[in-house]
Coordinates of C-alpha atoms and ligand atoms in Angstrom, one line a residue:
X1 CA -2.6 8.4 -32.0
X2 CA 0.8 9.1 -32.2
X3 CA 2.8 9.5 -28.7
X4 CA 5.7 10.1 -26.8
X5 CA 8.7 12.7 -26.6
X6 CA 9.8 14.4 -29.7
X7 CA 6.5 13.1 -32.1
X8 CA 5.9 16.1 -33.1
X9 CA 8.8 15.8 -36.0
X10 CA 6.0 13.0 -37.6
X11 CA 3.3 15.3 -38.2
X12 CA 5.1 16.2 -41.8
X13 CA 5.2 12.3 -42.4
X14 CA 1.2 11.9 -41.0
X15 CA 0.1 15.1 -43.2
X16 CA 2.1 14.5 -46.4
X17 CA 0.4 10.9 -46.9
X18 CA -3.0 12.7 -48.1
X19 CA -2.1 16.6 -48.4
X20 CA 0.1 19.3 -49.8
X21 CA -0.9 23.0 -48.5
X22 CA -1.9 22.3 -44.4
X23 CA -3.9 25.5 -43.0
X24 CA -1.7 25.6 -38.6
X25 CA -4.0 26.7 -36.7
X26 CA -3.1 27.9 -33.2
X27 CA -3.6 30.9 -30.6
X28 CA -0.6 34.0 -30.4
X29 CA 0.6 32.6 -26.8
X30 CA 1.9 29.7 -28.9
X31 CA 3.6 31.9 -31.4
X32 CA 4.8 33.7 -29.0
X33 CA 6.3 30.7 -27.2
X34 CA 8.0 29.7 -30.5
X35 CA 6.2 26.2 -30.2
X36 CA 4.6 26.4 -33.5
X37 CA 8.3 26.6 -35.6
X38 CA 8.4 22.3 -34.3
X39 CA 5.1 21.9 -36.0
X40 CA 6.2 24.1 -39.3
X41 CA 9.5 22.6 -39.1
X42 CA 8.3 19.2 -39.5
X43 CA 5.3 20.6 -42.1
X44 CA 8.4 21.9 -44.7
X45 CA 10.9 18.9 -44.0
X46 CA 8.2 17.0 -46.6
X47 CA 8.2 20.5 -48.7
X48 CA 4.4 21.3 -47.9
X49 CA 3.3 24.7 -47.8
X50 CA 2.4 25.8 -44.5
X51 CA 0.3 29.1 -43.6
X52 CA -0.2 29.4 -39.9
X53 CA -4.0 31.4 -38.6
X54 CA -3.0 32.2 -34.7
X55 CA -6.0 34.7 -33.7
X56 CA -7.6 32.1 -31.8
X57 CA -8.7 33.8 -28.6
X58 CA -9.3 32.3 -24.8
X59 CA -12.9 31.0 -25.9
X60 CA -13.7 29.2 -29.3
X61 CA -15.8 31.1 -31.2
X62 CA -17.7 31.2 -34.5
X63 CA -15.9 34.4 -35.7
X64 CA -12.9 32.5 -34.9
X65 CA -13.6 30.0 -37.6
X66 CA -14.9 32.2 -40.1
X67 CA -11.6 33.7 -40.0
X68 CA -9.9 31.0 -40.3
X69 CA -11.5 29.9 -43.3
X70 CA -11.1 33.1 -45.1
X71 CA -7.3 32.8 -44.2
X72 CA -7.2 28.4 -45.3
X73 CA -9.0 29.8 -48.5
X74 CA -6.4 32.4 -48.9
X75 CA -3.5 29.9 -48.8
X76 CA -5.6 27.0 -51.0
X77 CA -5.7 24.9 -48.1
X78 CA -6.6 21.3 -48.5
X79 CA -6.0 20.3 -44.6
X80 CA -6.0 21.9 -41.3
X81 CA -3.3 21.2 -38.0
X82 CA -4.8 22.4 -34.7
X83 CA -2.1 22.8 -32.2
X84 CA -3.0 23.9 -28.9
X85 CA -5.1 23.8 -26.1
X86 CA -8.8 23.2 -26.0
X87 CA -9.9 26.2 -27.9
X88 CA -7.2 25.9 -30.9
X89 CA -8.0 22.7 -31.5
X90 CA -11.6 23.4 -31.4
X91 CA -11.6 26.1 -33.8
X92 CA -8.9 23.9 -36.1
X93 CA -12.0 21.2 -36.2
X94 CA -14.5 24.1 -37.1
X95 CA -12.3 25.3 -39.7
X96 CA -11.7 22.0 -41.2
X97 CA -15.6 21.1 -41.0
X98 CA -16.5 24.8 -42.7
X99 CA -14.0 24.7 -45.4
X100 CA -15.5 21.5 -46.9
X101 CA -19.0 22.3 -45.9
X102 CA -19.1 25.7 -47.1
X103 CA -21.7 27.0 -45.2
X104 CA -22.4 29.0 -42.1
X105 CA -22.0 27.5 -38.8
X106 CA -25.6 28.0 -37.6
X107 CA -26.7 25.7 -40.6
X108 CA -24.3 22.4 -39.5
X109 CA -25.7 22.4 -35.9
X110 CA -27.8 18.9 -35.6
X111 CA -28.1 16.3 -33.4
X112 CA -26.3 13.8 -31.6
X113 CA -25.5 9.9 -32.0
X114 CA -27.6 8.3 -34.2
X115 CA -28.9 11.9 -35.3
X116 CA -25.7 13.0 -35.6
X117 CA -25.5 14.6 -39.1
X118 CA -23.0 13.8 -41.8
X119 CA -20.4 17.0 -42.2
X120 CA -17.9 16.6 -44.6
X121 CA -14.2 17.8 -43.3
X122 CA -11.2 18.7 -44.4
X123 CA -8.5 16.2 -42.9
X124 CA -7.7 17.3 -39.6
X125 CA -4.4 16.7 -37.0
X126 CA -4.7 17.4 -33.9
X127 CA -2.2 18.5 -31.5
X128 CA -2.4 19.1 -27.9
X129 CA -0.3 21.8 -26.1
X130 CA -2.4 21.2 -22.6
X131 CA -3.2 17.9 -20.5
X132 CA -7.2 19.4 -20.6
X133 CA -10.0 19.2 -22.9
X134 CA -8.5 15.4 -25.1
X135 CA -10.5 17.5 -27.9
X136 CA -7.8 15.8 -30.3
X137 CA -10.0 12.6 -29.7
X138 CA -13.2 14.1 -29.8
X139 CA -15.5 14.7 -32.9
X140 CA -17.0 17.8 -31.3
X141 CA -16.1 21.4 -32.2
X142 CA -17.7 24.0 -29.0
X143 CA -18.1 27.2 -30.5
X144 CA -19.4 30.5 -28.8
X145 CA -21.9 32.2 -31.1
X146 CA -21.4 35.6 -29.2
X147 CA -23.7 37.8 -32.0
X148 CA -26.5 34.9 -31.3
X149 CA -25.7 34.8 -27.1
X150 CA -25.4 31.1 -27.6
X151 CA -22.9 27.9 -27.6
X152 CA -23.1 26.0 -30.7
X153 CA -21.5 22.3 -31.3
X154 CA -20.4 21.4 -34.2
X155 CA -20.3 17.8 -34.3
X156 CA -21.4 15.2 -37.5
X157 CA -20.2 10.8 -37.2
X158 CA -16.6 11.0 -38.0
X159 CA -15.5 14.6 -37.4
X160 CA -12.4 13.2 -35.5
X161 CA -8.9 14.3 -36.6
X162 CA -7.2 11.8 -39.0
X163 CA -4.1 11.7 -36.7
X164 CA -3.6 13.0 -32.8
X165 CA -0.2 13.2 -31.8
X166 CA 0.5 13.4 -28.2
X167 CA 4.0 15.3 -27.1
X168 CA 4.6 16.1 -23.8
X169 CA 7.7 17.9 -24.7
X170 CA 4.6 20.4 -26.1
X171 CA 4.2 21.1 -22.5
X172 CA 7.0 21.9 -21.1
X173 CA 6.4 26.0 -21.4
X174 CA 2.5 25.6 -20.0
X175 CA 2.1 28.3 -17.1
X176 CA 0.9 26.8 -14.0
X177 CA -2.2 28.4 -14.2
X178 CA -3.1 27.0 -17.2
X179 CA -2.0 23.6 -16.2
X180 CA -4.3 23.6 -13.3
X181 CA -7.0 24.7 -15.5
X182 CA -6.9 22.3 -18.2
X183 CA -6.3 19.8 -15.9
X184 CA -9.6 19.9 -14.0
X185 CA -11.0 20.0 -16.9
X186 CA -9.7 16.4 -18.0
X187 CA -10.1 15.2 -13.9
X188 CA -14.0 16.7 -14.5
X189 CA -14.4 14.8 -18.0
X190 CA -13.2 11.7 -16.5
X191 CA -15.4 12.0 -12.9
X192 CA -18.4 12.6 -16.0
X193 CA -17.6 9.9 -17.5
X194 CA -18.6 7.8 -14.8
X195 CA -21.0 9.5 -13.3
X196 CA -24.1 9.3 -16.6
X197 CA -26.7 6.7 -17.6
X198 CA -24.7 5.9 -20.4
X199 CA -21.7 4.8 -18.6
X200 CA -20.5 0.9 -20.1
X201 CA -17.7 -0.8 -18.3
X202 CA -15.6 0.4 -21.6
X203 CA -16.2 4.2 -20.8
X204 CA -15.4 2.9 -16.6
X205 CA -12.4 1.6 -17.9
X206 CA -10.9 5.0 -19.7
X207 CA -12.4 7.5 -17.2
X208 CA -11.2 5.4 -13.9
X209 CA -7.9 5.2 -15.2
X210 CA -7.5 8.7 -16.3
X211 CA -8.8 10.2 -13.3
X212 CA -6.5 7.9 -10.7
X213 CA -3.9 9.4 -13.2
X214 CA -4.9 13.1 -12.6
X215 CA -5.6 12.4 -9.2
X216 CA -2.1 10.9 -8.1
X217 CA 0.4 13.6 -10.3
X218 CA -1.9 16.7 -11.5
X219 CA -0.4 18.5 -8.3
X220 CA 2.9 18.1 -10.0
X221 CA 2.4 18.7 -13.3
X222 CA 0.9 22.4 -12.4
X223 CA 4.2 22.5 -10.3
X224 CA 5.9 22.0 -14.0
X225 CA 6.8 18.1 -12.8
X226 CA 7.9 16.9 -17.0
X227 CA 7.1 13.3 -16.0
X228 CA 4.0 14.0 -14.2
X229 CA 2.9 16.5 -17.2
X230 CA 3.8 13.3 -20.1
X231 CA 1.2 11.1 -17.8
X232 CA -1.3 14.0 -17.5
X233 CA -1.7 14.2 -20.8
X234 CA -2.2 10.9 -21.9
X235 CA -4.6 11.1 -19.1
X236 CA -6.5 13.8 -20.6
X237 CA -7.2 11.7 -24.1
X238 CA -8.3 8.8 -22.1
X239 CA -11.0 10.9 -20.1
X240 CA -12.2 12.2 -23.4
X241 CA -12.0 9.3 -24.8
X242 CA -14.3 7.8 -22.2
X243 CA -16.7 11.1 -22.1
X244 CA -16.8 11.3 -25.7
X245 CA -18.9 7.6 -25.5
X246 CA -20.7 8.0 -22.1
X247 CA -21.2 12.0 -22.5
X248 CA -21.0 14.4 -19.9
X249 CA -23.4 15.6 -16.6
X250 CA -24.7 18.8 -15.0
X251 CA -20.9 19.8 -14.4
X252 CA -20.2 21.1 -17.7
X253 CA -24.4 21.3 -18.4
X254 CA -24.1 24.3 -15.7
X255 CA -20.6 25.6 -16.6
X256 CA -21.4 26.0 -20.6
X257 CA -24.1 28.4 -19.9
X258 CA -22.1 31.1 -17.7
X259 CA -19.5 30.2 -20.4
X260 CA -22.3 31.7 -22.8
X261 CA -23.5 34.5 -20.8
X262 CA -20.3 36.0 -18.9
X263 CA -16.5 35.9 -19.8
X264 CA -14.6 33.6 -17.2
X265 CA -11.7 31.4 -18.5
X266 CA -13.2 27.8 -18.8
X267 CA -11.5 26.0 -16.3
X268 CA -12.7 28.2 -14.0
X269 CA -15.9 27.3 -14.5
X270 CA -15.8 23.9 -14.9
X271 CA -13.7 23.5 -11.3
X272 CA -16.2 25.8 -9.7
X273 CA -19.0 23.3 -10.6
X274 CA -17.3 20.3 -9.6
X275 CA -17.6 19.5 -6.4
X276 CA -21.4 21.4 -5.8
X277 CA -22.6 18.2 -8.5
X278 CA -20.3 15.7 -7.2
X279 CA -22.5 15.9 -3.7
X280 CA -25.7 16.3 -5.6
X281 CA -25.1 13.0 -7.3
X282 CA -23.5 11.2 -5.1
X283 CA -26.5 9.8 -2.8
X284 CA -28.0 8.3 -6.2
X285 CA -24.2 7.2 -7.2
X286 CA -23.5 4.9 -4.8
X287 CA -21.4 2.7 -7.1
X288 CA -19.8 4.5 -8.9
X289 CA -18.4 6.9 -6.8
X290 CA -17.4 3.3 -4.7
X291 CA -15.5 2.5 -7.8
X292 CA -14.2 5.9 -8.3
X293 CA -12.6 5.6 -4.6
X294 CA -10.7 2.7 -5.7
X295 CA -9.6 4.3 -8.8
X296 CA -8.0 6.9 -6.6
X297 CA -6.4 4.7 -4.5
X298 CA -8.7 6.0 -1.4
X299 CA -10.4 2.7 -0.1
X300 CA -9.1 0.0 2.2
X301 CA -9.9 -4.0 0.9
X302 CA -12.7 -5.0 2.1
X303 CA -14.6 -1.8 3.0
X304 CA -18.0 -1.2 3.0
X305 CA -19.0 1.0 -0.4
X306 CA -20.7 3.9 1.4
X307 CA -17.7 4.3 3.2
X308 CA -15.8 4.3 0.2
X309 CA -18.0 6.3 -1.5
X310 CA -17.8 9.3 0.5
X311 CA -13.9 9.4 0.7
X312 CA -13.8 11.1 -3.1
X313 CA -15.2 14.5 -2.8
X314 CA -12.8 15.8 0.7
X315 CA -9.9 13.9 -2.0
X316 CA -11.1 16.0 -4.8
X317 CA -11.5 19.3 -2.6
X318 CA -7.8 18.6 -1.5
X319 CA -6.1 18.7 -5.1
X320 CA -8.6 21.7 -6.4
X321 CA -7.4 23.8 -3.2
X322 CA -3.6 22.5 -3.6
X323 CA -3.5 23.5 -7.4
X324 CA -5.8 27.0 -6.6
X325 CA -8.7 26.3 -8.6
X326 CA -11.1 29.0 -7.6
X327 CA -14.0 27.5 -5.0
X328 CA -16.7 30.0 -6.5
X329 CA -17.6 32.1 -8.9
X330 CA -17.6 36.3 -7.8
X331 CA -20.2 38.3 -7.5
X332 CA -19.1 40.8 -9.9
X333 CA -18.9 38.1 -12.5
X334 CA -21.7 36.6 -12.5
X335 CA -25.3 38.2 -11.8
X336 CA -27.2 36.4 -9.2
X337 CA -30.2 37.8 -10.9
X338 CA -29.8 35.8 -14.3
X339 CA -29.8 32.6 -12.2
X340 CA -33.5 31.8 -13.8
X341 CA -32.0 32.6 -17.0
X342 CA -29.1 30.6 -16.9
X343 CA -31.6 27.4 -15.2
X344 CA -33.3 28.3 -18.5
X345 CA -30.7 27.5 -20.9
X346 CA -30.0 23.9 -19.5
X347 CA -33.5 23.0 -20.1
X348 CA -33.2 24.4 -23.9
X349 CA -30.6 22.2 -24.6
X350 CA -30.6 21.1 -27.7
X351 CA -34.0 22.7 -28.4
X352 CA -34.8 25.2 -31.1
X353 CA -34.6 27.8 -28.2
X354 CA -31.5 27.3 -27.7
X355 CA -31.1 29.6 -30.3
X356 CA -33.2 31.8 -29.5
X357 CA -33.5 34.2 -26.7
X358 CA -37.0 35.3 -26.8
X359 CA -38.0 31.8 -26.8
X360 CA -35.9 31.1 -23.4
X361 CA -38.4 33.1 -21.3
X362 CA -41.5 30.2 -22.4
X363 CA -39.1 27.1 -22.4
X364 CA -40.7 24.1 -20.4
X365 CA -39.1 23.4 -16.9
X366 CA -41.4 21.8 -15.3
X367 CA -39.8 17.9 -16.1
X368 CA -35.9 16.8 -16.0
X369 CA -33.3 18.5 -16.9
X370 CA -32.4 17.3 -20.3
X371 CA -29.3 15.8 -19.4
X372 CA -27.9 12.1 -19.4
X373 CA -26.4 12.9 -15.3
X374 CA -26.7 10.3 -13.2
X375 CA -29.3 12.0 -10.7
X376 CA -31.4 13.5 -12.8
X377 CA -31.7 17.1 -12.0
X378 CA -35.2 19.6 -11.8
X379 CA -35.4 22.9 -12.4
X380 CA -35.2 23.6 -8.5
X381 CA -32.2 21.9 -8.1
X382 CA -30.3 23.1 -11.2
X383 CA -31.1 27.2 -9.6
X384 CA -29.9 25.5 -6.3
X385 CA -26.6 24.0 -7.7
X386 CA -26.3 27.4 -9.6
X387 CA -26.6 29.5 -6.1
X388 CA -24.2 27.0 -4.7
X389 CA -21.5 28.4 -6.9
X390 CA -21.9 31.8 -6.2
X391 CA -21.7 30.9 -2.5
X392 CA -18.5 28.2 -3.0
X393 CA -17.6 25.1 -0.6
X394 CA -15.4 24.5 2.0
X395 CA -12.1 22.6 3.3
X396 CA -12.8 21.7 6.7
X397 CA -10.1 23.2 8.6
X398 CA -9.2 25.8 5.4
X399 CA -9.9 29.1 5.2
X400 CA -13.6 30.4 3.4
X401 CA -13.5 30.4 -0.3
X402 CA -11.1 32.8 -1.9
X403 CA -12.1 35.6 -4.5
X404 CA -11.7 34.0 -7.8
X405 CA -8.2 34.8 -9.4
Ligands
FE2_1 FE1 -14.6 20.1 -20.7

């Protein structure tokens, strides 16, 4: 990881050590901002020949990568630079994985850990534009497979970028909006992080100290705060840096399927889920939400760790209402009549009929939810936590849950 003001100018440097013809790959609203001419810049001060791909859209997608390749094959590409937010630099990994692989997306999908298979990659750099998804640290590519109705991960042991480099000068255009949500995104992977069976005091250590990060100066980095923005992001790779190890809960298990099925900007979903599976897991999360108090600087010495415990969902409903992060999910977005459908689809996880929809209807629900979440979750409570975000929560003394934005 390379970080701080300005490192942007040593991508040439990190990318000339191993390649000549680099494949940028980024999304218009960073061509449009001008923000890719400091990555290109850099690129053709060491004389290598840049093409730039910018039609990543709002969601990663399959296509997405497909035409990326066609375009890195075009150009004779023999490395990729993602720069961007979470979906660019998800669709830069996807290119880089298909352009050595060579075949279809559908065909690289395996398991995870120790099943994890072994893709070959093109050398990949990573560069953030948003304090959010820390995908520059992560090995896994999410891709929406819209002709199959499904989300597909690319992910093989060592699919991380060669170099990530971290410049919060990159931020300094970001829309508010945007800031906010990216930035619940990285407060949600680090409140994950913490709150799975596969937790170590390694993954505490990232996750607590990104999230009393996010919790103290997120409010002013959506303001456009540059200092707050520079800590943010840093923030962000340590939350997936810890999430990446101790994987994530029901927050994202619940948000990647209406992801899936209906077209709402991630963030959104991800802060709708939030707080709903922050009070299911809390009664069987005693000590971690304890520790996640005195991350955020919300518990006294010496008090008692229920106490503590229940001071960190009204904290985290405060910051979600002060940076307008939508409380539910709207009617007209989201059918309350594919709620068994959607309960469905966590419980195909990583099952063959997760790729297929006419398998969905038989899948088994009648155990756990297949997910590492703290409390482990049943089918009745994953179509409860699903009703729960069509219904929203409240701020005592606030007004009922806006209409989404
Ligand atoms: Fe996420």
């Amino acid at each position: 990881m390379l970080h701080g003001r300005g490192a942007i100018a040593r991508l040439g440097d990190e990318v000339a050590t191993e390649c000549r013809r680099p494949l940028l790959v980024t999304d218009p609203g960073i061509v449009a901002s001008g923000l890719h001419r400091r990555a290109i810049d850099s690129l053709e001060r060491r004389g290598l020949a840049v093409a730039v791909f910018d039609r990543v859209t709002h969601m990663a997608t399959v296509r997405s990568v497909s035409e990326g390749v066609a375009a890195g094959r075009a150009h004779g590409f023999d490395c990729v630079v993602g720069l961007g937010g979470g979906s660019a630099l998800a669709v830069a990994r996807g290119v880089a994985i298909v352009g050595a692989e060579e075949r279809p997306v559908r065909e690289l999908v395996g398991g995870w850990g120790a099943e994890a298979p072994s893709l070959r990659m093109l050398p990949l750099f990573s560069v953030p534009t948003t304090a959010g998804s820390g995908s520059e640290v992560s090995p896994s590519a999410p891709l929406l497979d819209d002709e199959l109705g499904a989300k597909l991960t690319l992910s093989g042991r060592g699919t991380f970028s060669r170099v990530a480099i971290l410049d919060p000068d990159l931020l300094a255009s970001l829309p508010s909006r945007q800031a906010a949500l990216s930035g619940v995104d990285a407060l949600t992977h680090a409140i994950e992080a913490c709150c799975t069976n596969l937790a170590t005091p390694i993954t505490d250590a990232l996750a607590l100290a990104a999230m009393g990060i996010l919790m103290r100066d997120l409010a002013a980095a959506v303001r456009g705060d540059a200092d707050a923005r520079a800590r943010c992001l840093v923030a962000s790779t340590m939350a997936n840096q810890a999430c990446g190890n101790a994987k994530l809960g029901l927050v994202h298990g619940l948000a990647r399927n209406v992801q899936t099925l209906f077209v709402i900007p991630y963030g959104v979903t991800i802060g709708v889920f939030l707080v709903p599976v922050m009070e299911f897991n809390r009664p069987a999360a005693l000590p971690a939400f304890a520790r996640m108090a005195d991350a955020m600087g919300l518990s006294r010495p010496g008090e008692p760790e229920s106490s503590r415990a229940a001071a960190v969902v009204p904290a985290v409903k405060r910051l979600l209402t002060e940076i307008g992060i939508p409380r539910r999910l709207g009617s007209d977005e989201v059918d309350r009549s594919r709620i068994d459908e959607l309960a469905r689809m966590v419980f195909a996880r990583n099952t063959p009929a997760q790729l297929d929809r006419a398998a969905l209807a038989s899948v088994d629900v009648g155990g756990f939810a297949p997910s590492p979440n703290i409390r482990r979750a049943r089918y009745a409570d994953v179509v409860a936590l699903y009703e729960r975000s069509l219904v929203g929560w409240s701020v005592e003394g606030a007004p009922p849950p806006q209409t989404p934005a």
